[in-house]
């Protein structure tokens, strides 16, 4: 680990420190937008409301984002990346117990692995509301749609690859296409959160876990098989 | 079939003809709201825009619906009912070929049945946009949420019961809870339509069919089993 500070005056103009400051400004604008969008919705949030909340001028906004749509796409990408990283940190650990038995794991082991994955999910209630609003806006806005779709597909593909690798490491695989199955599980997870919000669940994350745990373990168990040797 | 007209003056005050006229007014208001919501979104549609389109006064609106929210709930219920009826008309016919073979049907037979069910779906593109907007509005509006959720659950339960009955009639069943599986398939269907819209597919219904046909047949085949005799 290199803890030495760069010598003053040695950094090139617009170099490391400038880049770091720009990145911090961008992050603070994204944080402020997240708060404002959660409270007032995207259409109800002005660029002023975002810059006021972040403590910046409109100039700072436009030197980072061309528009409010640009910012919500950046927010989607940041959130998806953070969620994938959280999952990546835990996935091998969560899947490891499935490899300690020979053959196909019992339903209880699969249930435990799914519960562990759900337990590390961050605040999903607010994100579900925001994401539903982003998606609707993107569906109605042909200029925004392709980039929104790209971030959805990247998320699905990276998650599917992660699931594949983790299952392969313990000698398992899905009996149906893992990309398709991962998408199906993500769709279900999102709809369970939407229903928890509609039901006015005080602890929406818990309501989702209870709902998903009734559905997924037996489904995933039915669709998991031992990987043939050498495959 | 009784084709005789009621004798003039014999109908009780506010009776059959009045009821039929009221029902037609209500239907015309719902049709107009559907058109206006599709074009301008719910928030962008005033009650005036709906009554103008339908050719009625505001008075006619309020004698049928307490609010715009009340109307969109009625629209959701009407649409869900129509979709269930369309499916009910076709389901037995579509599932019948699965019963003509002994034992578990081949993947091709299941693929054919799913394709037939998808082929009778009405316009889903517009409905998907409207339904996404309704759902978002209901999630943010605790007064609307419970009734919206109730209509979602009624739809899911009636569809699951229909699937169960049709499979039982040909000696089959799902190896996992059919209510859960039906929900999962509905979630996937909705998300496939959202992706087709995001992708700017010219024929969104066709894009959904292509997408869903890559995923569902092998999944449903894996989860279908022969019903043990006497069960």
Tab-separated table of C-alpha atoms in Angstrom:
chain	number	residue	atom	x	y	z
A	1	UNK	CA	0.000	0.000	0.000
A	2	UNK	CA	1.387	3.391	-1.000
A	3	UNK	CA	0.481	6.024	1.600
A	4	UNK	CA	2.860	8.775	0.480
A	5	UNK	CA	1.192	12.012	-0.610
A	6	UNK	CA	2.057	13.367	-4.046
A	7	UNK	CA	4.633	16.173	-3.692
A	8	UNK	CA	3.007	19.589	-4.084
A	9	UNK	CA	3.594	21.134	-7.498
A	10	UNK	CA	4.584	17.787	-9.011
A	11	UNK	CA	1.031	16.837	-10.104
A	12	UNK	CA	0.407	17.712	-13.768
A	13	UNK	CA	-2.199	20.417	-14.432
A	14	UNK	CA	-5.690	18.823	-14.309
A	15	UNK	CA	-3.991	15.702	-12.939
A	16	UNK	CA	-4.596	13.390	-9.962
A	17	UNK	CA	-5.903	15.857	-7.425
A	18	UNK	CA	-8.172	17.616	-9.943
A	19	UNK	CA	-9.531	14.252	-11.089
A	20	UNK	CA	-10.211	13.183	-7.494
A	21	UNK	CA	-11.987	16.461	-6.738
A	22	UNK	CA	-14.127	16.097	-9.856
A	23	UNK	CA	-15.021	12.541	-8.881
A	24	UNK	CA	-16.069	13.722	-5.396
A	25	UNK	CA	-18.266	16.482	-6.876
A	26	UNK	CA	-19.890	13.930	-9.160
A	27	UNK	CA	-20.514	11.534	-6.267
A	28	UNK	CA	-22.044	14.292	-4.139
A	29	UNK	CA	-24.344	15.306	-6.994
A	30	UNK	CA	-25.424	11.681	-7.392
A	31	UNK	CA	-26.051	11.346	-3.636
A	32	UNK	CA	-28.123	14.547	-3.632
A	33	UNK	CA	-30.106	13.432	-6.695
A	34	UNK	CA	-30.817	10.077	-5.036
A	35	UNK	CA	-32.252	11.847	-1.967
A	36	UNK	CA	-34.287	14.342	-4.004
A	37	UNK	CA	-35.611	11.748	-6.479
A	38	UNK	CA	-36.660	9.498	-3.564
A	39	UNK	CA	-38.562	12.301	-1.904
A	40	UNK	CA	-40.112	14.109	-4.877
A	41	UNK	CA	-39.885	11.723	-7.840
A	42	UNK	CA	-37.822	12.477	-10.956
A	43	UNK	CA	-40.358	14.763	-12.599
A	44	UNK	CA	-40.845	16.611	-9.307
A	45	UNK	CA	-37.104	17.285	-8.885
A	46	UNK	CA	-35.452	20.298	-10.528
A	47	UNK	CA	-31.738	20.573	-11.263
A	48	UNK	CA	-31.701	23.465	-8.732
A	49	UNK	CA	-33.067	21.179	-6.023
A	50	UNK	CA	-30.192	18.758	-6.710
A	51	UNK	CA	-27.448	21.412	-6.752
A	52	UNK	CA	-28.876	23.135	-3.634
A	53	UNK	CA	-28.922	19.831	-1.774
A	54	UNK	CA	-25.337	19.042	-2.862
A	55	UNK	CA	-24.102	22.573	-2.141
A	56	UNK	CA	-22.958	23.273	-5.713
A	57	UNK	CA	-23.844	25.677	-8.504
A	58	UNK	CA	-25.667	24.801	-11.709
A	59	UNK	CA	-22.282	25.114	-13.410
A	60	UNK	CA	-20.944	22.189	-11.391
A	61	UNK	CA	-23.961	20.143	-12.456
A	62	UNK	CA	-23.517	20.822	-16.160
A	63	UNK	CA	-19.794	20.210	-16.103
A	64	UNK	CA	-20.670	16.674	-14.902
A	65	UNK	CA	-23.987	15.822	-16.559
A	66	UNK	CA	-25.553	17.012	-19.797
A	67	UNK	CA	-29.110	16.636	-18.395
A	68	UNK	CA	-31.226	15.192	-15.599
A	69	UNK	CA	-31.674	12.049	-17.733
A	70	UNK	CA	-27.879	11.725	-18.005
A	71	UNK	CA	-27.716	11.878	-14.219
A	72	UNK	CA	-30.357	9.223	-13.647
A	73	UNK	CA	-28.569	6.899	-16.051
A	74	UNK	CA	-25.362	7.471	-14.068
A	75	UNK	CA	-27.275	6.773	-10.845
A	76	UNK	CA	-28.607	3.501	-12.278
A	77	UNK	CA	-25.131	2.424	-13.348
A	78	UNK	CA	-23.610	3.315	-9.956
A	79	UNK	CA	-26.333	1.470	-8.046
A	80	UNK	CA	-26.113	-1.652	-10.222
A	81	UNK	CA	-22.327	-1.703	-9.894
A	82	UNK	CA	-22.535	-1.380	-6.099
A	83	UNK	CA	-25.062	-4.213	-5.908
A	84	UNK	CA	-22.919	-6.496	-8.074
A	85	UNK	CA	-19.858	-5.745	-5.926
A	86	UNK	CA	-21.738	-6.525	-2.714
A	87	UNK	CA	-22.882	-9.814	-4.198
A	88	UNK	CA	-19.453	-10.660	-5.610
A	89	UNK	CA	-17.900	-10.216	-2.145
A	90	UNK	CA	-20.258	-12.771	-0.641
A	91	UNK	CA	-21.054	-15.213	-3.430
A	92	UNK	CA	-18.234	-17.737	-3.074
A	93	UNK	CA	-18.674	-17.867	0.693
A	94	UNK	CA	-22.438	-18.366	0.370
A	95	UNK	CA	-22.146	-21.100	-2.238
A	96	UNK	CA	-19.253	-22.968	-0.540
A	97	UNK	CA	-21.506	-25.128	1.737
A	98	UNK	CA	-23.185	-26.580	-1.363
A	99	UNK	CA	-19.850	-28.156	-2.318
A	100	UNK	CA	-19.318	-29.926	1.028
A	101	UNK	CA	-21.745	-32.712	0.150
A	102	UNK	CA	-21.451	-35.199	-2.708
A	103	UNK	CA	-24.144	-34.992	-5.408
A	104	UNK	CA	-27.089	-32.654	-5.539
A	105	UNK	CA	-27.493	-30.571	-2.364
A	106	UNK	CA	-30.589	-30.926	-0.147
A	107	UNK	CA	-33.334	-28.290	-0.457
A	108	UNK	CA	-32.327	-26.978	2.998
A	109	UNK	CA	-28.788	-26.181	1.824
A	110	UNK	CA	-30.131	-24.332	-1.215
A	111	UNK	CA	-32.600	-22.492	1.014
A	112	UNK	CA	-29.733	-21.402	3.275
A	113	UNK	CA	-27.665	-20.121	0.351
A	114	UNK	CA	-30.577	-18.085	-1.043
A	115	UNK	CA	-31.343	-16.633	2.409
A	116	UNK	CA	-27.676	-15.613	2.805
A	117	UNK	CA	-27.686	-13.844	-0.573
A	118	UNK	CA	-30.897	-11.982	0.259
A	119	UNK	CA	-29.536	-10.953	3.658
A	120	UNK	CA	-26.761	-8.853	2.114
A	121	UNK	CA	-29.066	-6.810	-0.129
A	122	UNK	CA	-28.976	-3.113	0.732
A	123	UNK	CA	-32.045	-0.846	0.995
A	124	UNK	CA	-34.275	-2.063	-1.784
A	125	UNK	CA	-37.494	-0.212	-1.030
A	126	UNK	CA	-36.295	3.218	-2.134
A	127	UNK	CA	-34.293	1.780	-4.991
A	128	UNK	CA	-37.298	-0.182	-6.248
A	129	UNK	CA	-39.404	2.996	-6.376
A	130	UNK	CA	-36.655	4.924	-8.146
A	131	UNK	CA	-35.910	2.122	-10.556
A	132	UNK	CA	-39.605	1.739	-11.449
A	133	UNK	CA	-39.765	5.454	-12.184
A	134	UNK	CA	-36.507	5.392	-14.202
A	135	UNK	CA	-37.763	2.453	-16.239
A	136	UNK	CA	-41.100	4.111	-17.007
A	137	UNK	CA	-39.333	7.304	-18.042
A	138	UNK	CA	-36.914	5.348	-20.244
A	139	UNK	CA	-39.788	3.400	-21.860
A	140	UNK	CA	-41.465	6.666	-22.818
A	141	UNK	CA	-38.246	8.383	-23.943
A	142	UNK	CA	-36.560	6.830	-27.016
A	143	UNK	CA	-33.414	8.914	-26.412
A	144	UNK	CA	-32.898	7.397	-22.965
A	145	UNK	CA	-34.185	3.856	-23.576
A	146	UNK	CA	-31.112	2.266	-25.257
A	147	UNK	CA	-28.699	3.264	-22.488
A	148	UNK	CA	-31.112	2.240	-19.747
A	149	UNK	CA	-31.605	-1.126	-21.442
A	150	UNK	CA	-27.845	-1.552	-21.786
A	151	UNK	CA	-27.371	-1.078	-18.033
A	152	UNK	CA	-30.179	-3.568	-17.292
A	153	UNK	CA	-28.600	-6.163	-19.601
A	154	UNK	CA	-25.089	-5.627	-18.227
A	155	UNK	CA	-26.418	-6.204	-14.717
A	156	UNK	CA	-28.257	-9.392	-15.751
A	157	UNK	CA	-25.255	-10.764	-17.652
A	158	UNK	CA	-22.730	-10.081	-14.900
A	159	UNK	CA	-25.002	-11.622	-12.287
A	160	UNK	CA	-25.603	-14.694	-14.464
A	161	UNK	CA	-21.830	-15.116	-14.980
A	162	UNK	CA	-21.285	-14.819	-11.227
A	163	UNK	CA	-23.931	-17.482	-10.500
A	164	UNK	CA	-22.467	-19.798	-13.166
A	165	UNK	CA	-18.921	-19.498	-11.818
A	166	UNK	CA	-20.014	-20.014	-8.221
A	167	UNK	CA	-22.094	-23.099	-9.089
A	168	UNK	CA	-19.288	-24.552	-11.233
A	169	UNK	CA	-16.851	-24.122	-8.329
A	170	UNK	CA	-18.967	-26.562	-6.289
A	171	UNK	CA	-19.619	-28.980	-9.188
A	172	UNK	CA	-23.175	-27.846	-9.928
A	173	UNK	CA	-25.073	-26.135	-12.760
A	174	UNK	CA	-28.617	-25.203	-13.738
A	175	UNK	CA	-30.555	-27.594	-15.963
A	176	UNK	CA	-31.914	-24.610	-17.952
A	177	UNK	CA	-30.021	-21.671	-19.439
A	178	UNK	CA	-28.558	-19.799	-16.472
A	179	UNK	CA	-28.881	-16.395	-18.156
A	180	UNK	CA	-32.618	-16.936	-18.628
A	181	UNK	CA	-33.078	-18.294	-15.126
A	182	UNK	CA	-31.162	-15.414	-13.526
A	183	UNK	CA	-33.393	-12.936	-15.360
A	184	UNK	CA	-36.492	-14.771	-14.193
A	185	UNK	CA	-35.283	-14.638	-10.582
A	186	UNK	CA	-34.446	-10.928	-10.855
A	187	UNK	CA	-37.892	-10.186	-12.306
A	188	UNK	CA	-39.477	-12.071	-9.460
A	189	UNK	CA	-37.373	-10.297	-6.870
A	190	UNK	CA	-38.372	-6.890	-8.258
A	191	UNK	CA	-42.045	-7.787	-8.374
A	192	UNK	CA	-41.915	-9.120	-4.780
A	193	UNK	CA	-40.535	-5.749	-3.666
A	194	UNK	CA	-43.241	-3.896	-5.578
A	195	UNK	CA	-45.897	-6.027	-3.869
A	196	UNK	CA	-44.341	-5.421	-0.438
A	197	UNK	CA	-44.538	-1.672	-1.085
A	198	UNK	CA	-48.148	-1.953	-2.319
A	199	UNK	CA	-49.016	-3.994	0.787
A	200	UNK	CA	-47.615	-1.161	2.930
A	201	UNK	CA	-45.215	-3.590	4.670
A	202	UNK	CA	-43.423	-1.721	7.458
A	203	UNK	CA	-40.289	-3.782	6.856
A	204	UNK	CA	-40.423	-4.210	3.072
A	205	UNK	CA	-37.032	-5.966	2.879
A	206	UNK	CA	-38.255	-8.599	5.336
A	207	UNK	CA	-41.572	-9.008	3.480
A	208	UNK	CA	-39.620	-9.626	0.263
A	209	UNK	CA	-37.391	-12.208	1.937
A	210	UNK	CA	-40.449	-14.049	3.342
A	211	UNK	CA	-42.168	-13.954	-0.052
A	212	UNK	CA	-39.128	-14.985	-2.085
A	213	UNK	CA	-38.211	-17.752	0.379
A	214	UNK	CA	-41.618	-19.366	-0.211
A	215	UNK	CA	-41.019	-19.489	-3.959
A	216	UNK	CA	-37.363	-19.755	-4.882
A	217	UNK	CA	-35.818	-22.618	-2.870
A	218	UNK	CA	-37.992	-25.384	-4.345
A	219	UNK	CA	-37.755	-23.850	-7.807
A	220	UNK	CA	-33.960	-23.512	-7.725
A	221	UNK	CA	-33.648	-27.012	-6.228
A	222	UNK	CA	-35.725	-28.466	-9.078
A	223	UNK	CA	-33.510	-26.743	-11.640
A	224	UNK	CA	-30.083	-27.519	-10.121
A	225	UNK	CA	-28.100	-30.566	-11.222
A	226	UNK	CA	-24.686	-32.088	-10.716
A	227	UNK	CA	-22.230	-31.019	-13.427
A	228	UNK	CA	-21.038	-34.101	-15.357
A	229	UNK	CA	-17.289	-34.733	-14.822
A	230	UNK	CA	-15.133	-32.958	-17.383
A	231	UNK	CA	-17.893	-30.555	-18.519
B	1	UNK	CA	-82.391	-16.077	-25.925
B	2	UNK	CA	-84.941	-13.400	-25.059
B	3	UNK	CA	-85.002	-10.713	-27.735
B	4	UNK	CA	-88.280	-9.007	-26.728
B	5	UNK	CA	-87.970	-5.367	-25.750
B	6	UNK	CA	-89.316	-4.338	-22.358
B	7	UNK	CA	-92.780	-2.719	-22.815
B	8	UNK	CA	-92.577	1.072	-22.520
B	9	UNK	CA	-93.683	2.331	-19.123
B	10	UNK	CA	-93.362	-1.135	-17.560
B	11	UNK	CA	-89.690	-0.731	-16.509
B	12	UNK	CA	-89.374	0.398	-12.886
B	13	UNK	CA	-87.878	3.880	-12.331
B	14	UNK	CA	-84.071	3.624	-12.599
B	15	UNK	CA	-84.538	0.068	-13.846
B	16	UNK	CA	-83.124	-1.999	-16.730
B	17	UNK	CA	-82.793	0.653	-19.419
B	18	UNK	CA	-81.369	3.218	-17.007
B	19	UNK	CA	-78.850	0.649	-15.732
B	20	UNK	CA	-77.808	-0.251	-19.278
B	21	UNK	CA	-77.376	3.415	-20.195
B	22	UNK	CA	-75.273	4.002	-17.097
B	23	UNK	CA	-73.111	0.996	-17.930
B	24	UNK	CA	-72.563	2.334	-21.480
B	25	UNK	CA	-71.584	5.776	-20.134
B	26	UNK	CA	-69.135	4.122	-17.764
B	27	UNK	CA	-67.627	2.006	-20.565
B	28	UNK	CA	-67.244	5.062	-22.822
B	29	UNK	CA	-65.511	6.983	-20.024
B	30	UNK	CA	-63.141	4.042	-19.482
B	31	UNK	CA	-62.403	3.814	-23.234
B	32	UNK	CA	-61.686	7.552	-23.377
B	33	UNK	CA	-59.458	7.390	-20.289
B	34	UNK	CA	-57.518	4.479	-21.825
B	35	UNK	CA	-56.839	6.535	-24.978
B	36	UNK	CA	-55.912	9.689	-23.065
B	37	UNK	CA	-53.712	7.894	-20.493
B	38	UNK	CA	-51.884	6.090	-23.336
B	39	UNK	CA	-51.162	9.339	-25.113
B	40	UNK	CA	-50.433	11.709	-22.230
B	41	UNK	CA	-49.779	9.546	-19.162
B	42	UNK	CA	-51.986	9.597	-16.066
B	43	UNK	CA	-50.514	12.734	-14.549
B	44	UNK	CA	-50.721	14.483	-17.907
B	45	UNK	CA	-54.445	13.691	-18.325
B	46	UNK	CA	-57.126	15.926	-16.789
B	47	UNK	CA	-60.664	14.817	-16.035
B	48	UNK	CA	-61.782	17.369	-18.669
B	49	UNK	CA	-59.636	15.652	-21.302
B	50	UNK	CA	-61.382	12.362	-20.504
B	51	UNK	CA	-64.930	13.786	-20.538
B	52	UNK	CA	-64.231	15.786	-23.740
B	53	UNK	CA	-62.923	12.653	-25.463
B	54	UNK	CA	-65.950	10.630	-24.310
B	55	UNK	CA	-68.427	13.417	-25.159
B	56	UNK	CA	-69.777	13.780	-21.614
B	57	UNK	CA	-69.886	16.456	-18.902
B	58	UNK	CA	-67.882	16.464	-15.692
B	59	UNK	CA	-71.159	15.550	-13.964
B	60	UNK	CA	-71.284	12.254	-15.871
B	61	UNK	CA	-67.725	11.535	-14.753
B	62	UNK	CA	-68.400	12.139	-11.070
B	63	UNK	CA	-71.619	10.167	-11.075
B	64	UNK	CA	-69.476	7.184	-12.152
B	65	UNK	CA	-66.086	7.693	-10.480
B	66	UNK	CA	-65.120	9.528	-7.301
B	67	UNK	CA	-61.689	10.461	-8.726
B	68	UNK	CA	-59.151	9.806	-11.476
B	69	UNK	CA	-57.587	7.141	-9.213
B	70	UNK	CA	-60.959	5.421	-8.900
B	71	UNK	CA	-61.133	5.358	-12.689
B	72	UNK	CA	-57.681	3.876	-13.180
B	73	UNK	CA	-58.494	1.138	-10.669
B	74	UNK	CA	-61.679	0.387	-12.647
B	75	UNK	CA	-59.620	0.336	-15.851
B	76	UNK	CA	-57.150	-2.143	-14.302
B	77	UNK	CA	-59.978	-4.404	-13.165
B	78	UNK	CA	-61.693	-4.290	-16.556
B	79	UNK	CA	-58.463	-5.041	-18.422
B	80	UNK	CA	-57.498	-7.925	-16.123
B	81	UNK	CA	-60.987	-9.418	-16.418
B	82	UNK	CA	-60.897	-9.189	-20.222
B	83	UNK	CA	-57.477	-10.867	-20.324
B	84	UNK	CA	-58.604	-13.699	-18.060
B	85	UNK	CA	-61.709	-14.251	-20.204
B	86	UNK	CA	-59.658	-14.377	-23.410
B	87	UNK	CA	-57.355	-16.936	-21.807
B	88	UNK	CA	-60.215	-18.969	-20.336
B	89	UNK	CA	-61.808	-19.271	-23.794
B	90	UNK	CA	-58.633	-20.796	-25.220
B	91	UNK	CA	-56.984	-22.632	-22.341
B	92	UNK	CA	-58.644	-26.056	-22.588
B	93	UNK	CA	-58.173	-26.141	-26.351
B	94	UNK	CA	-54.498	-25.170	-26.040
B	95	UNK	CA	-53.737	-27.710	-23.323
B	96	UNK	CA	-55.699	-30.590	-24.915
B	97	UNK	CA	-52.788	-31.828	-27.145
B	98	UNK	CA	-50.699	-32.420	-24.003
B	99	UNK	CA	-53.194	-35.108	-22.964
B	100	UNK	CA	-53.012	-37.046	-26.242
B	101	UNK	CA	-49.695	-38.680	-25.286
B	102	UNK	CA	-49.076	-40.987	-22.353
B	103	UNK	CA	-46.675	-39.713	-19.662
B	104	UNK	CA	-44.819	-36.405	-19.647
B	105	UNK	CA	-45.207	-34.444	-22.899
B	106	UNK	CA	-42.202	-33.687	-25.112
B	107	UNK	CA	-40.660	-30.202	-24.943
B	108	UNK	CA	-42.062	-29.508	-28.430
B	109	UNK	CA	-45.648	-30.061	-27.258
B	110	UNK	CA	-45.130	-27.720	-24.300
B	111	UNK	CA	-43.530	-25.167	-26.615
B	112	UNK	CA	-46.566	-25.350	-28.902
B	113	UNK	CA	-48.998	-24.821	-26.004
B	114	UNK	CA	-47.075	-21.788	-24.711
B	115	UNK	CA	-46.895	-20.301	-28.221
B	116	UNK	CA	-50.678	-20.750	-28.625
B	117	UNK	CA	-51.352	-18.979	-25.321
B	118	UNK	CA	-49.081	-16.077	-26.252
B	119	UNK	CA	-50.712	-15.780	-29.676
B	120	UNK	CA	-54.087	-14.808	-28.184
B	121	UNK	CA	-52.742	-11.973	-26.039
B	122	UNK	CA	-54.224	-8.619	-27.037
B	123	UNK	CA	-52.241	-5.377	-27.417
B	124	UNK	CA	-49.709	-5.552	-24.611
B	125	UNK	CA	-47.437	-2.665	-25.463
B	126	UNK	CA	-49.853	0.099	-24.481
B	127	UNK	CA	-51.186	-1.872	-21.557
B	128	UNK	CA	-47.664	-2.507	-20.250
B	129	UNK	CA	-46.911	1.234	-20.263
B	130	UNK	CA	-50.203	2.060	-18.546
B	131	UNK	CA	-49.858	-0.729	-16.021
B	132	UNK	CA	-46.285	0.352	-15.139
B	133	UNK	CA	-47.547	3.872	-14.558
B	134	UNK	CA	-50.559	2.676	-12.515
B	135	UNK	CA	-48.306	0.509	-10.377
B	136	UNK	CA	-45.848	3.332	-9.700
B	137	UNK	CA	-48.699	5.668	-8.775
B	138	UNK	CA	-50.214	3.027	-6.475
B	139	UNK	CA	-46.823	2.376	-4.808
B	140	UNK	CA	-46.516	6.072	-3.985
B	141	UNK	CA	-50.167	6.492	-2.899
B	142	UNK	CA	-51.159	4.526	0.241
B	143	UNK	CA	-54.852	5.243	-0.426
B	144	UNK	CA	-54.730	3.513	-3.806
B	145	UNK	CA	-52.206	0.741	-3.056
B	146	UNK	CA	-54.472	-1.825	-1.295
B	147	UNK	CA	-57.066	-1.915	-4.084
B	148	UNK	CA	-54.418	-2.063	-6.814
B	149	UNK	CA	-52.704	-4.937	-4.982
B	150	UNK	CA	-56.024	-6.721	-4.601
B	151	UNK	CA	-56.611	-6.608	-8.359
B	152	UNK	CA	-53.052	-7.888	-9.016
B	153	UNK	CA	-53.567	-10.792	-6.604
B	154	UNK	CA	-57.016	-11.681	-7.966
B	155	UNK	CA	-55.529	-11.848	-11.464
B	156	UNK	CA	-52.635	-14.061	-10.316
B	157	UNK	CA	-54.905	-16.402	-8.355
B	158	UNK	CA	-57.479	-16.813	-11.109
B	159	UNK	CA	-54.774	-17.483	-13.666
B	160	UNK	CA	-53.074	-20.040	-11.386
B	161	UNK	CA	-56.411	-21.819	-10.816
B	162	UNK	CA	-56.991	-21.892	-14.581
B	163	UNK	CA	-53.537	-23.396	-15.213
B	164	UNK	CA	-54.034	-25.990	-12.458
B	165	UNK	CA	-57.409	-27.099	-13.790
B	166	UNK	CA	-56.184	-27.300	-17.374
B	167	UNK	CA	-53.090	-29.334	-16.411
B	168	UNK	CA	-55.156	-31.662	-14.199
B	169	UNK	CA	-57.543	-32.290	-17.107
B	170	UNK	CA	-54.649	-33.819	-19.063
B	171	UNK	CA	-53.169	-35.699	-16.076
B	172	UNK	CA	-50.295	-33.279	-15.415
B	173	UNK	CA	-49.214	-30.877	-12.658
B	174	UNK	CA	-46.293	-28.627	-11.746
B	175	UNK	CA	-43.615	-30.026	-9.440
B	176	UNK	CA	-43.491	-26.686	-7.572
B	177	UNK	CA	-46.375	-24.608	-6.172
B	178	UNK	CA	-48.428	-23.546	-9.202
B	179	UNK	CA	-49.429	-20.213	-7.660
B	180	UNK	CA	-45.765	-19.276	-7.202
B	181	UNK	CA	-44.789	-20.505	-10.657
B	182	UNK	CA	-47.648	-18.624	-12.343
B	183	UNK	CA	-46.537	-15.407	-10.613
B	184	UNK	CA	-42.968	-15.985	-11.736
B	185	UNK	CA	-44.097	-16.461	-15.338
B	186	UNK	CA	-46.291	-13.338	-15.205
B	187	UNK	CA	-43.386	-11.298	-13.800
B	188	UNK	CA	-41.186	-12.557	-16.599
B	189	UNK	CA	-43.785	-11.801	-19.233
B	190	UNK	CA	-44.157	-8.220	-17.984
B	191	UNK	CA	-40.426	-7.660	-17.874
B	192	UNK	CA	-40.005	-9.088	-21.394
B	193	UNK	CA	-42.543	-6.526	-22.637
B	194	UNK	CA	-40.745	-3.713	-20.821
B	195	UNK	CA	-37.483	-4.766	-22.463
B	196	UNK	CA	-39.122	-4.910	-25.902
B	197	UNK	CA	-40.352	-1.345	-25.401
B	198	UNK	CA	-36.916	-0.201	-24.193
B	199	UNK	CA	-35.326	-1.885	-27.207
B	200	UNK	CA	-37.666	0.123	-29.454
B	201	UNK	CA	-38.960	-3.084	-31.084
B	202	UNK	CA	-41.298	-2.144	-33.917
B	203	UNK	CA	-43.442	-5.190	-33.213
B	204	UNK	CA	-43.185	-5.393	-29.416
B	205	UNK	CA	-45.657	-8.308	-29.132
B	206	UNK	CA	-43.516	-10.357	-31.490
B	207	UNK	CA	-40.307	-9.422	-29.648
B	208	UNK	CA	-41.890	-10.599	-26.401
B	209	UNK	CA	-42.965	-13.892	-27.967
B	210	UNK	CA	-39.440	-14.489	-29.314
B	211	UNK	CA	-37.901	-13.634	-25.946
B	212	UNK	CA	-40.335	-15.654	-23.851
B	213	UNK	CA	-40.115	-18.655	-26.209
B	214	UNK	CA	-36.371	-18.824	-25.583
B	215	UNK	CA	-36.905	-19.037	-21.818
B	216	UNK	CA	-40.200	-20.623	-20.866
B	217	UNK	CA	-40.516	-23.916	-22.752
B	218	UNK	CA	-37.479	-25.613	-21.185
B	219	UNK	CA	-38.299	-24.154	-17.776
B	220	UNK	CA	-41.940	-25.276	-17.857
B	221	UNK	CA	-40.902	-28.687	-19.224
B	222	UNK	CA	-38.449	-29.140	-16.329
B	223	UNK	CA	-41.160	-28.296	-13.812
B	224	UNK	CA	-44.029	-30.359	-15.271
B	225	UNK	CA	-44.709	-33.882	-14.044
B	226	UNK	CA	-47.300	-36.601	-14.484
B	227	UNK	CA	-49.984	-36.448	-11.788
B	228	UNK	CA	-49.931	-39.691	-9.747
B	229	UNK	CA	-53.155	-41.712	-10.239
B	230	UNK	CA	-55.862	-40.771	-7.724
B	231	UNK	CA	-54.232	-37.474	-6.686
